[in-house]
Each structure stands twice: as C-alpha cells, then as structure tokens.
Coordinates of C-alpha atoms and ligand atoms in Angstrom, one line a residue:
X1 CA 83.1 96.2 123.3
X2 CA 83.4 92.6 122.7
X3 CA 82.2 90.5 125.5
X4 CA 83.9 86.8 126.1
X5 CA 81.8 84.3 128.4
X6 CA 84.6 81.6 128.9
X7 CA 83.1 79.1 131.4
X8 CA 81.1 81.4 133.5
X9 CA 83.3 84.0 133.4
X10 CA 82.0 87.0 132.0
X11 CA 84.8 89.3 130.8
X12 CA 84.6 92.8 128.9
X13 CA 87.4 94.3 128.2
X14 CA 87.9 97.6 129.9
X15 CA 87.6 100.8 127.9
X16 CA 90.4 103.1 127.6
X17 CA 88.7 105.1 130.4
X18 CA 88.3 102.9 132.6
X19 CA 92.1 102.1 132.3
X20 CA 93.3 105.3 133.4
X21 CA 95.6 105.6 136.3
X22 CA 96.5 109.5 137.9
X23 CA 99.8 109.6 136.6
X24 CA 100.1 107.4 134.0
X25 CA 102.1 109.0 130.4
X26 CA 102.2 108.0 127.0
X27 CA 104.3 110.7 126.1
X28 CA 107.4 112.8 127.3
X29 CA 106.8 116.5 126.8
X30 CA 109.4 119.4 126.4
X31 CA 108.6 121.0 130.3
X32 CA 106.7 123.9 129.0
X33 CA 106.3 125.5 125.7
X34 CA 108.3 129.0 126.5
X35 CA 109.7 131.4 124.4
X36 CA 113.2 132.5 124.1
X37 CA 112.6 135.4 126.6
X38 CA 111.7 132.7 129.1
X39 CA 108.0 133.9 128.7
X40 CA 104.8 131.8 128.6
X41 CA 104.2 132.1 124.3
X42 CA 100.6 131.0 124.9
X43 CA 98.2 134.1 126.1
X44 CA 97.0 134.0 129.5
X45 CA 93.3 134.1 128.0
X46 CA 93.8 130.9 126.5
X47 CA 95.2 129.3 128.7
X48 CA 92.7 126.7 130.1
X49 CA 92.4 126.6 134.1
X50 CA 92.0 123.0 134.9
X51 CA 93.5 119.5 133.4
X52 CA 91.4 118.1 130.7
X53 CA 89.9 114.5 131.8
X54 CA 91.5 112.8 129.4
X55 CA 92.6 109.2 130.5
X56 CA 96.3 108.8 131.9
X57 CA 97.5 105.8 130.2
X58 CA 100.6 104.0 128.9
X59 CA 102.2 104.3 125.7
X60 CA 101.6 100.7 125.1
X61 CA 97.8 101.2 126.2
X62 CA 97.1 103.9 124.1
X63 CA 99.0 102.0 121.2
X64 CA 96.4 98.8 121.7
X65 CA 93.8 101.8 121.6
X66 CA 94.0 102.7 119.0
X67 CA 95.0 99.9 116.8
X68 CA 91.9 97.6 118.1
X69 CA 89.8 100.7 117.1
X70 CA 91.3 100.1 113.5
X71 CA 91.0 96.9 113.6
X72 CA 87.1 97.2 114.6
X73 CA 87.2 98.9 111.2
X74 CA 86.2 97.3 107.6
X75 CA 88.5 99.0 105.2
X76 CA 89.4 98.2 101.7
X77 CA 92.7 97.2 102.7
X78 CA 90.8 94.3 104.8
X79 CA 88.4 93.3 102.4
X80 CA 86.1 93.7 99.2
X81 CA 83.5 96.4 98.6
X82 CA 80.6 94.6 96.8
X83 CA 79.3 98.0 95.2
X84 CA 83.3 99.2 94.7
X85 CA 84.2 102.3 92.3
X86 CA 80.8 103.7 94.0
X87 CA 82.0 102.6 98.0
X88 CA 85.2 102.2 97.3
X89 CA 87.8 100.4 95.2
X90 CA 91.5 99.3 96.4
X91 CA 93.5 102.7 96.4
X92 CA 96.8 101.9 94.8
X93 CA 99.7 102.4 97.8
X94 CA 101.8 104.4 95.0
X95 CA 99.1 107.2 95.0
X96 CA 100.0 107.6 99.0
X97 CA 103.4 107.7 98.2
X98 CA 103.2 110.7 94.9
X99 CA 101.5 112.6 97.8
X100 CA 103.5 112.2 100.5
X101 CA 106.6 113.9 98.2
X102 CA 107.6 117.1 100.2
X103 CA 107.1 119.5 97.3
X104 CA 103.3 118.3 97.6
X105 CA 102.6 117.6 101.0
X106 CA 103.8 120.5 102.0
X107 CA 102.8 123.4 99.5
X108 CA 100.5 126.0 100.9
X109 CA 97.8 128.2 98.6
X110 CA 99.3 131.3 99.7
X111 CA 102.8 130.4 98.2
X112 CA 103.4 132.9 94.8
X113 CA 103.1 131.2 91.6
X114 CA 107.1 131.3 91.0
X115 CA 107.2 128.8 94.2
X116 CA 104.5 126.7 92.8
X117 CA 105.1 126.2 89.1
X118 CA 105.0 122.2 89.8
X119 CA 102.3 122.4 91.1
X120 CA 100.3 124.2 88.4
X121 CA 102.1 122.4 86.4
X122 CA 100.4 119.0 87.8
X123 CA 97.1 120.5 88.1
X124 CA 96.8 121.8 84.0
X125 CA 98.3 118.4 83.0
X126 CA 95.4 116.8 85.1
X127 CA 92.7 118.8 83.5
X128 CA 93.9 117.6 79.8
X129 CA 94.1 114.4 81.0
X130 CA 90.7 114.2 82.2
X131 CA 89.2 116.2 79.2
X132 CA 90.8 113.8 76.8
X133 CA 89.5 110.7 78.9
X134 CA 85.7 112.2 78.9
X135 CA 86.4 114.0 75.4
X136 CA 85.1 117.1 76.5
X137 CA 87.5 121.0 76.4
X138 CA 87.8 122.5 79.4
X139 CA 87.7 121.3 83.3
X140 CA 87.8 122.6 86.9
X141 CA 89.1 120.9 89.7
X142 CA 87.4 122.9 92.3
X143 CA 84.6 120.8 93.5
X144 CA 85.6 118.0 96.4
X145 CA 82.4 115.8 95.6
X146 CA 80.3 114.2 93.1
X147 CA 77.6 116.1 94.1
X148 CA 79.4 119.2 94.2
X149 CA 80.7 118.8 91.0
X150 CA 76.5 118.6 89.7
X151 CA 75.9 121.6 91.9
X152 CA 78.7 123.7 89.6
X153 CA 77.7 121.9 86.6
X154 CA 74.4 123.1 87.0
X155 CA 75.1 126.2 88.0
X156 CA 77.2 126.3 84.5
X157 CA 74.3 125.7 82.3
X158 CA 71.7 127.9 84.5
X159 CA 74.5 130.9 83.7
X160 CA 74.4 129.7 79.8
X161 CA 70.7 129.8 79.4
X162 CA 70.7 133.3 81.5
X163 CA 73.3 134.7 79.1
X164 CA 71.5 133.8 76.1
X165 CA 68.5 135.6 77.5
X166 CA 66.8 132.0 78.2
X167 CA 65.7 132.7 81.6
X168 CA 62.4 130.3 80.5
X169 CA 64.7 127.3 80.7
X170 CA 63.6 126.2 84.4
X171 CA 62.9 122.8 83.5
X172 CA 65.6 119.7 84.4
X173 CA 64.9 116.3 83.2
X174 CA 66.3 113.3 85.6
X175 CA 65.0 109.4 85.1
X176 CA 63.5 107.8 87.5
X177 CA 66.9 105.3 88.6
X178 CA 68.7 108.5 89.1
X179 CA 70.7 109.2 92.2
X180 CA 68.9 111.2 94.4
X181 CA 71.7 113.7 94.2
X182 CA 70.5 114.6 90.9
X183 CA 67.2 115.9 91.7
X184 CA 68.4 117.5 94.7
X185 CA 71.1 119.4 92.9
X186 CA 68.1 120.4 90.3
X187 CA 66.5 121.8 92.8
X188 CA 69.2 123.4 94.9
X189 CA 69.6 125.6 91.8
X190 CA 66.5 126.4 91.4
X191 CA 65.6 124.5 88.5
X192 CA 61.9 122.2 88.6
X193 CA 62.5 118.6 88.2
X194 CA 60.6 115.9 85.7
X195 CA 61.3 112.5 86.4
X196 CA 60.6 110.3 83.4
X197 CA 60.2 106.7 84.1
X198 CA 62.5 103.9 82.6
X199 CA 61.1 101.2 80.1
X200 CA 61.4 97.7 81.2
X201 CA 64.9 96.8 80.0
X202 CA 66.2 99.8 82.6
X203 CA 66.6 102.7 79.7
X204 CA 65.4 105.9 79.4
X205 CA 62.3 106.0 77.2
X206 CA 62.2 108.0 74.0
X207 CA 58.8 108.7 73.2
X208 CA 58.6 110.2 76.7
X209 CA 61.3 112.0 76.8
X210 CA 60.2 113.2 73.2
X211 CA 57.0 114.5 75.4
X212 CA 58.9 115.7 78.0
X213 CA 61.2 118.2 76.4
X214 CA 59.9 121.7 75.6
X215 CA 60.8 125.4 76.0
X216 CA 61.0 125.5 79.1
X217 CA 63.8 122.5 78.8
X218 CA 67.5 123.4 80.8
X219 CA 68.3 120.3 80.2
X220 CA 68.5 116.5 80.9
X221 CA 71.0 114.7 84.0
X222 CA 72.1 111.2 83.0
X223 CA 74.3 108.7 83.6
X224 CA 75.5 106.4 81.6
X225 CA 76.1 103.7 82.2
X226 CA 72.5 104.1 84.1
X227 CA 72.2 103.5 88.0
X228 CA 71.2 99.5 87.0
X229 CA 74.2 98.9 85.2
X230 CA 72.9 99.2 81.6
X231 CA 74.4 101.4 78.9
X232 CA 72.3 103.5 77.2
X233 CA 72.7 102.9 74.0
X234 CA 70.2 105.2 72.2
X235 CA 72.1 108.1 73.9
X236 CA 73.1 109.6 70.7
X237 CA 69.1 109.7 70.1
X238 CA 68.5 111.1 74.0
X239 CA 71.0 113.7 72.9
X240 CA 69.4 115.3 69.6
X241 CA 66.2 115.0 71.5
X242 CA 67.5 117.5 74.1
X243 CA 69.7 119.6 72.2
X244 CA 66.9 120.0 69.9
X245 CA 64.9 121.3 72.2
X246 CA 67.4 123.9 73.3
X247 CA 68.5 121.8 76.2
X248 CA 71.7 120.4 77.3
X249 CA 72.9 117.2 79.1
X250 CA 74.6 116.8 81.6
X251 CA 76.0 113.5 82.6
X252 CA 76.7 112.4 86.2
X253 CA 80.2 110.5 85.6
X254 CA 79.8 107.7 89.1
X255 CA 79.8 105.4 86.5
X256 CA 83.2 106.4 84.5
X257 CA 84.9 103.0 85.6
X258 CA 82.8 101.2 83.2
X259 CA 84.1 103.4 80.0
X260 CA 87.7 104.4 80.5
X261 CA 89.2 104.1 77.2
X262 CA 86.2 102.5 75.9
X263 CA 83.8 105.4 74.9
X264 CA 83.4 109.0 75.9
X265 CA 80.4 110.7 77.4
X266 CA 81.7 114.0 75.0
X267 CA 81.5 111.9 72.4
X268 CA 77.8 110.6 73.2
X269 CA 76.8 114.0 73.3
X270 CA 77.2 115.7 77.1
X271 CA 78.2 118.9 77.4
X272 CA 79.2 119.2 81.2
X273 CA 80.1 116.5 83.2
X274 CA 81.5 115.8 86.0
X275 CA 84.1 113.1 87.5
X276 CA 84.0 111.4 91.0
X277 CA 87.8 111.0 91.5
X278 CA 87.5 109.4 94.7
X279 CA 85.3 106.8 93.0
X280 CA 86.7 105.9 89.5
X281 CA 90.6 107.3 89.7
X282 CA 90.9 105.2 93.4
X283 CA 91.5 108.2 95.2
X284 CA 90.3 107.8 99.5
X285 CA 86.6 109.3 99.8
X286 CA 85.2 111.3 102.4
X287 CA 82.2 112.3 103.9
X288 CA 81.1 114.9 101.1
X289 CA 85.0 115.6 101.0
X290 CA 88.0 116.2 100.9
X291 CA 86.9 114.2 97.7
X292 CA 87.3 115.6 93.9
X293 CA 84.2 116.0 91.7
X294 CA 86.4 117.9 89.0
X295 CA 83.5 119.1 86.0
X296 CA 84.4 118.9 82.5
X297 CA 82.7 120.9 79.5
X298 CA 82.8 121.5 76.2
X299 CA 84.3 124.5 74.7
X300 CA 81.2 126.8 74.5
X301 CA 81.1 126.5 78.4
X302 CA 84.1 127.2 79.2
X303 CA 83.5 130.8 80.0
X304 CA 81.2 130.0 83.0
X305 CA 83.6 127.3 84.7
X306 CA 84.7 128.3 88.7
X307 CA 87.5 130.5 88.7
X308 CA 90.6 130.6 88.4
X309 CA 91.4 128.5 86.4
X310 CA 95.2 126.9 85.6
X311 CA 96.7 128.6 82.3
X312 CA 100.1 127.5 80.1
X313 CA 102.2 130.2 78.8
X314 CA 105.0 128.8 76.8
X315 CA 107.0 126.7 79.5
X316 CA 104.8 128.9 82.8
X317 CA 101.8 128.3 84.4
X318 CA 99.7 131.2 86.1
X319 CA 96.7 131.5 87.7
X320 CA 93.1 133.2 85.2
X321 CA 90.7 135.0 87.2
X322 CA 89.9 137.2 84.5
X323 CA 86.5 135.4 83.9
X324 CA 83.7 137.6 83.9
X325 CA 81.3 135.2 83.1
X326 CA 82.5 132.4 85.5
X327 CA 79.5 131.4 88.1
X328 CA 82.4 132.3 90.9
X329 CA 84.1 130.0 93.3
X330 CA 82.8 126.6 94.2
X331 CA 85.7 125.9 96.7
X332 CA 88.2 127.5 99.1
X333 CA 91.4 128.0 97.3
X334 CA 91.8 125.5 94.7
X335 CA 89.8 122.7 95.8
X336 CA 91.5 119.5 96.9
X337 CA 94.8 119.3 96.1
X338 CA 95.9 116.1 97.4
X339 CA 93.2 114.5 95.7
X340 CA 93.8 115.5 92.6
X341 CA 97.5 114.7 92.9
X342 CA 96.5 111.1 93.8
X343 CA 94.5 110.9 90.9
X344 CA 97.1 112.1 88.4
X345 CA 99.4 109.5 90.0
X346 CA 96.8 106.8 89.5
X347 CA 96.3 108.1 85.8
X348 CA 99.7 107.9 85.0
X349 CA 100.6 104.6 86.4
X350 CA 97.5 103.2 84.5
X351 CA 98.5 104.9 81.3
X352 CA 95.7 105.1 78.3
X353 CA 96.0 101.0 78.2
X354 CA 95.9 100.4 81.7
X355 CA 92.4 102.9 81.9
X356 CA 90.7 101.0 79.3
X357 CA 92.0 97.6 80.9
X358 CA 90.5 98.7 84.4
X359 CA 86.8 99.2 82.4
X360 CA 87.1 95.6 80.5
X361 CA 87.5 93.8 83.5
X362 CA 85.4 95.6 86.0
X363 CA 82.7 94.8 83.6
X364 CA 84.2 91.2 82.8
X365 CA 84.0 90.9 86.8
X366 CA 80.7 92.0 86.9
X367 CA 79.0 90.3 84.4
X368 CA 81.1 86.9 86.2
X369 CA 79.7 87.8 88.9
X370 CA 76.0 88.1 87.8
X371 CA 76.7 84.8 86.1
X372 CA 77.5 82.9 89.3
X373 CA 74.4 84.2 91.9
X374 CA 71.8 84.3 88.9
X375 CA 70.0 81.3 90.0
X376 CA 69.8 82.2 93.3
X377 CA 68.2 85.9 92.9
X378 CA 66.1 87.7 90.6
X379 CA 67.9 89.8 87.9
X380 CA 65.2 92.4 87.1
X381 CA 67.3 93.4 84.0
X382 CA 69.1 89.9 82.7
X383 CA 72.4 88.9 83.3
X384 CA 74.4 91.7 81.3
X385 CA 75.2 94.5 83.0
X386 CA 78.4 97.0 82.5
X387 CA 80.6 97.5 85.9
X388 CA 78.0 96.8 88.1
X389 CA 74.3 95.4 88.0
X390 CA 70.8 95.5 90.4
X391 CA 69.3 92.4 91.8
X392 CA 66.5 91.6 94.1
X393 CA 65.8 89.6 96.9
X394 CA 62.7 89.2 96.7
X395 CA 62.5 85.4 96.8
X396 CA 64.1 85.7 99.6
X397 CA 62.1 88.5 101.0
X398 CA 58.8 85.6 100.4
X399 CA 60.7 83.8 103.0
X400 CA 61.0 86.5 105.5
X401 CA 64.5 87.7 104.7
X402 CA 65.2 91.3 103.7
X403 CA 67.2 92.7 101.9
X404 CA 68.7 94.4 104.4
X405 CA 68.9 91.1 106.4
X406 CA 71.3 89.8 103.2
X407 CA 73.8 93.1 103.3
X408 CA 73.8 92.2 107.8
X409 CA 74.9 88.6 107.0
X410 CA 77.5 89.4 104.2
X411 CA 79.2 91.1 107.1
X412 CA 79.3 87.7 108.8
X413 CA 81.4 86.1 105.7
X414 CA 83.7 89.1 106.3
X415 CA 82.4 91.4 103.3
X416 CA 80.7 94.8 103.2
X417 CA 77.1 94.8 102.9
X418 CA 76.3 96.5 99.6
X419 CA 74.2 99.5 99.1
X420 CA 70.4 98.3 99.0
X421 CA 67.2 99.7 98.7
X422 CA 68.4 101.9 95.8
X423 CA 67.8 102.4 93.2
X424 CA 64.1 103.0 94.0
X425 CA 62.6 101.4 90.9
X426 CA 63.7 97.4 92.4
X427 CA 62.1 96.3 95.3
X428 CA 64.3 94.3 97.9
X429 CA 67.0 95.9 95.6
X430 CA 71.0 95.3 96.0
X431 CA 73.4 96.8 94.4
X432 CA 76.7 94.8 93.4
X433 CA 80.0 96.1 91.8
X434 CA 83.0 93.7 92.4
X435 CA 85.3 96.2 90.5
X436 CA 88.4 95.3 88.2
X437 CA 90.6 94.9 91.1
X438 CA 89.3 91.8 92.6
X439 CA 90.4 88.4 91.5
X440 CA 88.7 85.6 90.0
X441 CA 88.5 83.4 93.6
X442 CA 87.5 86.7 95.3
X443 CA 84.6 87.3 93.4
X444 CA 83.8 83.5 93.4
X445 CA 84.1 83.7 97.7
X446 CA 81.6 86.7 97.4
X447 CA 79.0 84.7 95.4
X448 CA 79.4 81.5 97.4
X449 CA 78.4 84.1 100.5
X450 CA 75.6 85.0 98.7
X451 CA 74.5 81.3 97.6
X452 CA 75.2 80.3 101.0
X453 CA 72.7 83.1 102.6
X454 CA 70.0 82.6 99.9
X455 CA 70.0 79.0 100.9
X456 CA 69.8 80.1 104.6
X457 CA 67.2 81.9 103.7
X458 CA 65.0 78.4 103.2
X459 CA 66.5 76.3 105.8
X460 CA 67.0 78.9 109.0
X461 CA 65.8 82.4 108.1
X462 CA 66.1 83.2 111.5
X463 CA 70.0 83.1 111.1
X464 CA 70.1 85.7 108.7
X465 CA 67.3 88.0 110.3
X466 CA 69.5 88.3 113.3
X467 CA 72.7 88.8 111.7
X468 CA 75.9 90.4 111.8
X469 CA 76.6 87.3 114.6
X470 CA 80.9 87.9 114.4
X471 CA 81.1 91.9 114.4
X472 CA 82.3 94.0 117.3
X473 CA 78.2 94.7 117.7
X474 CA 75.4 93.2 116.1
X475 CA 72.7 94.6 114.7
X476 CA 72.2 98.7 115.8
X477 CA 69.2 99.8 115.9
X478 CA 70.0 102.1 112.9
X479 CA 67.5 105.0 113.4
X480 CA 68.5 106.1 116.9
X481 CA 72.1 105.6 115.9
X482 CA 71.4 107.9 113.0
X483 CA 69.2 110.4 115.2
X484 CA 70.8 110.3 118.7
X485 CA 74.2 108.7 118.6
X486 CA 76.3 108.8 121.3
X487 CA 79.9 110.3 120.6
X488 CA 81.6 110.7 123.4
X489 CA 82.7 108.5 126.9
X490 CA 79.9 109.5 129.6
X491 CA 78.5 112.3 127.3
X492 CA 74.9 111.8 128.8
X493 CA 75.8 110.6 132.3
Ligands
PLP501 C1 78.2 108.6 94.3 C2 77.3 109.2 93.3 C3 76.9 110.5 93.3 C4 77.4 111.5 94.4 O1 78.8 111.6 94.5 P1 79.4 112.0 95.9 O2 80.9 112.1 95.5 O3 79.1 111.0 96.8 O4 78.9 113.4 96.2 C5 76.1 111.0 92.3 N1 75.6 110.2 91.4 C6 75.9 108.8 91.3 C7 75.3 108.0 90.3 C8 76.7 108.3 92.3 O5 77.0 107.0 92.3

C-alpha cells in the first residue's frame, strides 16, 4: 500500500480489512434463498455453521476496492508492451463486443448440434481462415496455449512416424534461440532433443544441421521469424534437409505477426504448426489459458489431428469423431470457444489487407525502433530485424547496470519492462517488440526512456539499480515472491 509522508505525517491507507465495520453492507440480498415450498433449497450438509470473515464494508468502499486494485494494474489499455504480440498487443474493443452477443456468450457444449449450427458454423470458417493464412489443410482448435498447441503437434508427428512403422524416429531438432517450450514439449513426448547452435548472424546453420539429421530424425521445431527477430531465409534449404532425412518440421507460429499476408510457413515447407491466437490475432492471454494455440497441418496429417473435428455438409455442420487415427482429445469439449470467436472477429475486421498491413508495420515499427536506441546499446545482430529484435545491455551492464535494472526503470517512465535474459544465446539480453499498433510518437517516447536510462547509467547508476521509484512497491525481492508469496490478508498470522 502506498505510503504518503506529508510533513511528518505518516499516512497509509487502510486496507479493506482494516475498514470493516460489524454491520456494514455493500449489497441488499433477497432474505433467504427458499424454495417455492418455503423450504431451505441449499442441503443442510452444506450449509456452512459460522459467518465467513469477510470485511463488512460499504458499497462505495468496496467500489474504491476494487477499482484502486485495477488501477495498481499495468494493462494494455494503460500503456505499451515493449515485447507486444508475445506480452501482449492492444485487443481490439470490437472483439469484446462479437463475444459478448448472447448466441455466443451464452452457448453451452452440451447443446445438440441443431441448437448450435452458428456456432459450428464460426468455428469451420475459423479453421479455413487460419489454414489459408499459414497455407497449410487441415486445423484444430483444441489446444488453449502455444505450448499446448506444440504438445498436440508433436504428438501428431510421433503418431505419423509410429504409423509408418518408424518407431526409430526419437530424435527432435530445436536451435539453440528456441523457446524453452520447445525442448520441453520434445521431451514431454518422449522424444530426445539436439540443440544446434546458431551462426553469427542469428540463423540456423546448414552444415550442422546437415550433420545433425539422420534416421533417427522425427523432425526439426522452428520458428521463423527466429527468437532474435531474423527471418530465416534458407528455410526452403532447412526444409529439404529434414524432409530428406525422413523428418518433418514443425514451426512454432509466436512469431506469425511478422508474416500475415506476407509469406506462409506451409509454403516454406512446415508441415504442422501451430498459432498463438492470444498473441498474434489480439485475443486476451492467460496463464497457460483460456488462450488458443489452434495447430494447423498439411493434408497428410490430417488423420492424427484431436478429435472431433468441425465438418460441412452442404449448408450443415456436424461434429467428426470418426477418427481412428486421431492422437485423442487435447482439451475438454472444444477447447476455447470464446477465444476463438474473438479471433474470428479480429480476422474479419482486419480482412486479408488489413493482416498483411498489421505485419508491414509491426516490422516497420520495429526496425524504427531499432533505429532510434542503436547508439545507445549493442545490437548483437544489426539493426534489421522483422517484428521484433534482441539487444544487449551490456555497456551498460560495464557500468553496473543490469539488464534487469533497465526493464525496473522502464516501469518508472510508465512502460512494461520487457522480457530479458532470453533468449539465452545474448548476454544482458532484452527483448523489444513495439507492435503495429503503436504510433510513431509512442515508439519515439519508449526509445527516449531507453536513451534516457542508458545515460543514467553513466551519470547515477544508482538511480536505476534501485528502481521502480513510482510503482505501488518497489523492487520485490522476486525469488521469495515466486517461492513463498503471500495470498491472502493475515494468512500466516
Ligand atoms: C509465447 C511463445 C511460446 C509459448 O506460447 P504460450 O501460449 O505462452 O504457451 C512458444 N514459443 C514462442 C517462440 C513463444 O514466443
């Protein structure tokens, strides 16, 4: 809680439990929650015996409650993301309204198909539309994250090579900037992972991955463009490697907001991918969900995708389960439907124009970006990036500033700090992704932040060692918050 020292006078404001006063409503309740007969509806088992210690407050108090709580919050509606699509970029308002229609808010899995033919119908024309952004056949829209979606897709091309009697193929290749999702998805299938390292302008190397591919090859995880912001542009070459081999590749679409409209990882050569919707069709994220990691594939997958999957008849949609080679369910019901309504919203209203304008600029914006703090830090792969780029503070880190002390102060200037410290091949590493939303002067206000630190990092390092100095708190001391956070009013008194 914010503490205000006004000439002597030491004031913190009192938390909501502290404010409570025996008595004291916010609400006006029905009397009792009885049935028609007059009886108690609510079994006497669970029934609880004595009043919950909740506060007793005023409407008004638990109004201001709340809202300061919000208002303690960063949120995209209150500022930039410096490493957007991946964080979070602006969710478009219309998306919340598209949702909020009755016919979608309030549909149920259960209903029959009859009472949900809209439905259906908005969940097949999503999958085309998504197959004919990536270029790839066939989708599901089962998985709620990123990382669930390369969980399935794995699982999709484990069930290929065991079909073609391939069990040998044990083998995944990831590079050595990949997400560590990718490695631990590898792995969570039961696949051994290779990392190959990247060549000095960020890419993957042939001549080791020539080396590294073999009979034992399942395949490659990629994506493109890579973790540092550079497009792989031998990609057509990584794929006959692997396919040559017997393998397959799989790319990990985070990076879809740099492409849309522009190029199409099918097209490259992938044969599964999969989508984060909450990061590149603006949908609201989630701690590992209720996101959408829908997985796309090419034709001669299709048989192993989740089921059911959505099928057109003429002018009807129904329901397939009648996939005996599908690797099963990868979701409860039908994944995320709300998610994958926003997204067909945001698809729509963007149109195939508006997709590819969205790429063009958040690479424009990027590359502006890059353009405008270059001097300052060290751009371990130049100044051209697609949608987002690395860069490392270690000139800064010479002068006793982390890293991590350049994300605290950002907070100060009223941005969010950046993911840093990954990828794992840049030391002092930052990752930056202004996104196409943001406007020339806002990206200019972010790099004059980041000027501005860099040059406190000479003159008072001290300033941003100690920083965030205008948050509700300053700097938590992250490990115990991680390892023994306190959740609850009193919970260890
Ligand atoms: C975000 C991200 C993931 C994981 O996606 P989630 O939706 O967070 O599970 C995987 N790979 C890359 C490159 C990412 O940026």
């Amino acid at each position: 809680m914010p503490t205000i020292a006004t000439q002597g006078l030491q004031f913190r404001e009192p938390l909501i439990f502290e404010r409570s006063s025996s008595g004291r409503r916010a609400a006006s309740l029905p009397a009792s929650a009885t049935s028609a007969t007059g009886e108690v509806a609510i079994p006497a088992a669970l029934l609880r015996k004595s009043a919950p210690a909740w506060p007793e407050v005023s409407e008004p108090e638990a109004v201001r409650h709340f809202l300061r709580l919000s208002q303690q919050n960063y949120s995209i509606d209150t500022g930039m993301f410096p490493l957007g699509s991946c964080t979070m970029k602006y969710n478009p308002k219309i998306n919340e309204e598209v949702v909020s229609l009755p016919g979608i808010a309030g549909c149920h899995p259960y209903q029959t198909e009859d009472q949900v033919q809209g439905e259906l119908a908005l969940l097949w024309a999503l999958e085309r539309l998504l197959c004919e952004i990536a270029g790839m056949d066939r989708a599901t829209l089962q998985p709620c994250a990123g990382a669930a979606g390369e969980f399935t897709g794995l699982l999709i091309i484990r069930a290929y090579h065991l079909h073609r009697g391939e069990a040998q193929r044990d083998t995944v290749i990831v590079p050595d900037s990949s997400h560590g999702t990718n490695p631990a998805t590898a792995a969570r299938c039961g696949f051994k992972t290779v990392s190959i390292p990247s060549n000095s302008r960020g890419r993957v190397d042939l001549d080791v991955l020539r080396a590294a591919v073999g009979p034992n090859t399942a395949g490659i995880m990629l994506t493109n463009p890579n973790t540092v912001g550079v497009f792989e542009g031998d990609i057509s070459e990584v794929a006959k490697i692997v396919h040559d081999a017997g393998g397959l590749l799989y790319m990990d679409g985070a990076n879809m907001n740099a492409i849309l409209g522009v190029t199409r990882p099918g097209d490259m050569g992938f044969d599964v991918m999969h989508y984060n919707l909450h990061k590149t069709m603006s949908t609201p994220h989630g701690g590992g969900g209720p996101g959408c990691g829908p997985v796309a594939v090419k034709e001669f997958l299709a048989p192993f995708l989740p089921r059911p999957t959505v099928i057109r008849e003429g002018d009807r949609y129904r329901w397939e389960s009648d996939l005996p080679l599908s690797i099963g369910k990868v979701h409860g019901y039908h994944g995320n439907f709300g998610i994958a309504a926003r997204a067909y919203a945001y698809i729509r209203t963007q149109g195939a124009e508006g997709l590819r304008e969205v790429s063009e600029r958040a690479v424009l914006n990027a590359n502006y970006l890059a353009s405008l703090i270059q001097e300052a830090y060290t751009l371990p792969f130049g100044s051209r990036c697609m949608h987002e780029f690395v860069l490392s503070a270690d000139r800064q880190k010479a002068l006793g500033v982390s890293a991590l002390d350049v994300a605290k102060r950002l907070m100060d200037f009223g941005f969010y700090p950046p993911t840093i410290y990954f990828p794992l091949i840049v030391k002092e590493c930052m990752m930056i992704e202004p996104t196409e939303t943001e406007t020339p002067e806002t990206v200019r206000e972010f790099a004059e932040a980041m000027l501005q630190i860099a040059r406190e990092a000479e003159t008072n390092p001290d300033l941003p060692r100690s920083a965030p100095h205008h948050t509700p708190v300053s700097r938590l001391d992250e490990t115990t918050a991680a390892r023994n956070p306190v959740l609850a009013y009193n919970c260890c008194a």
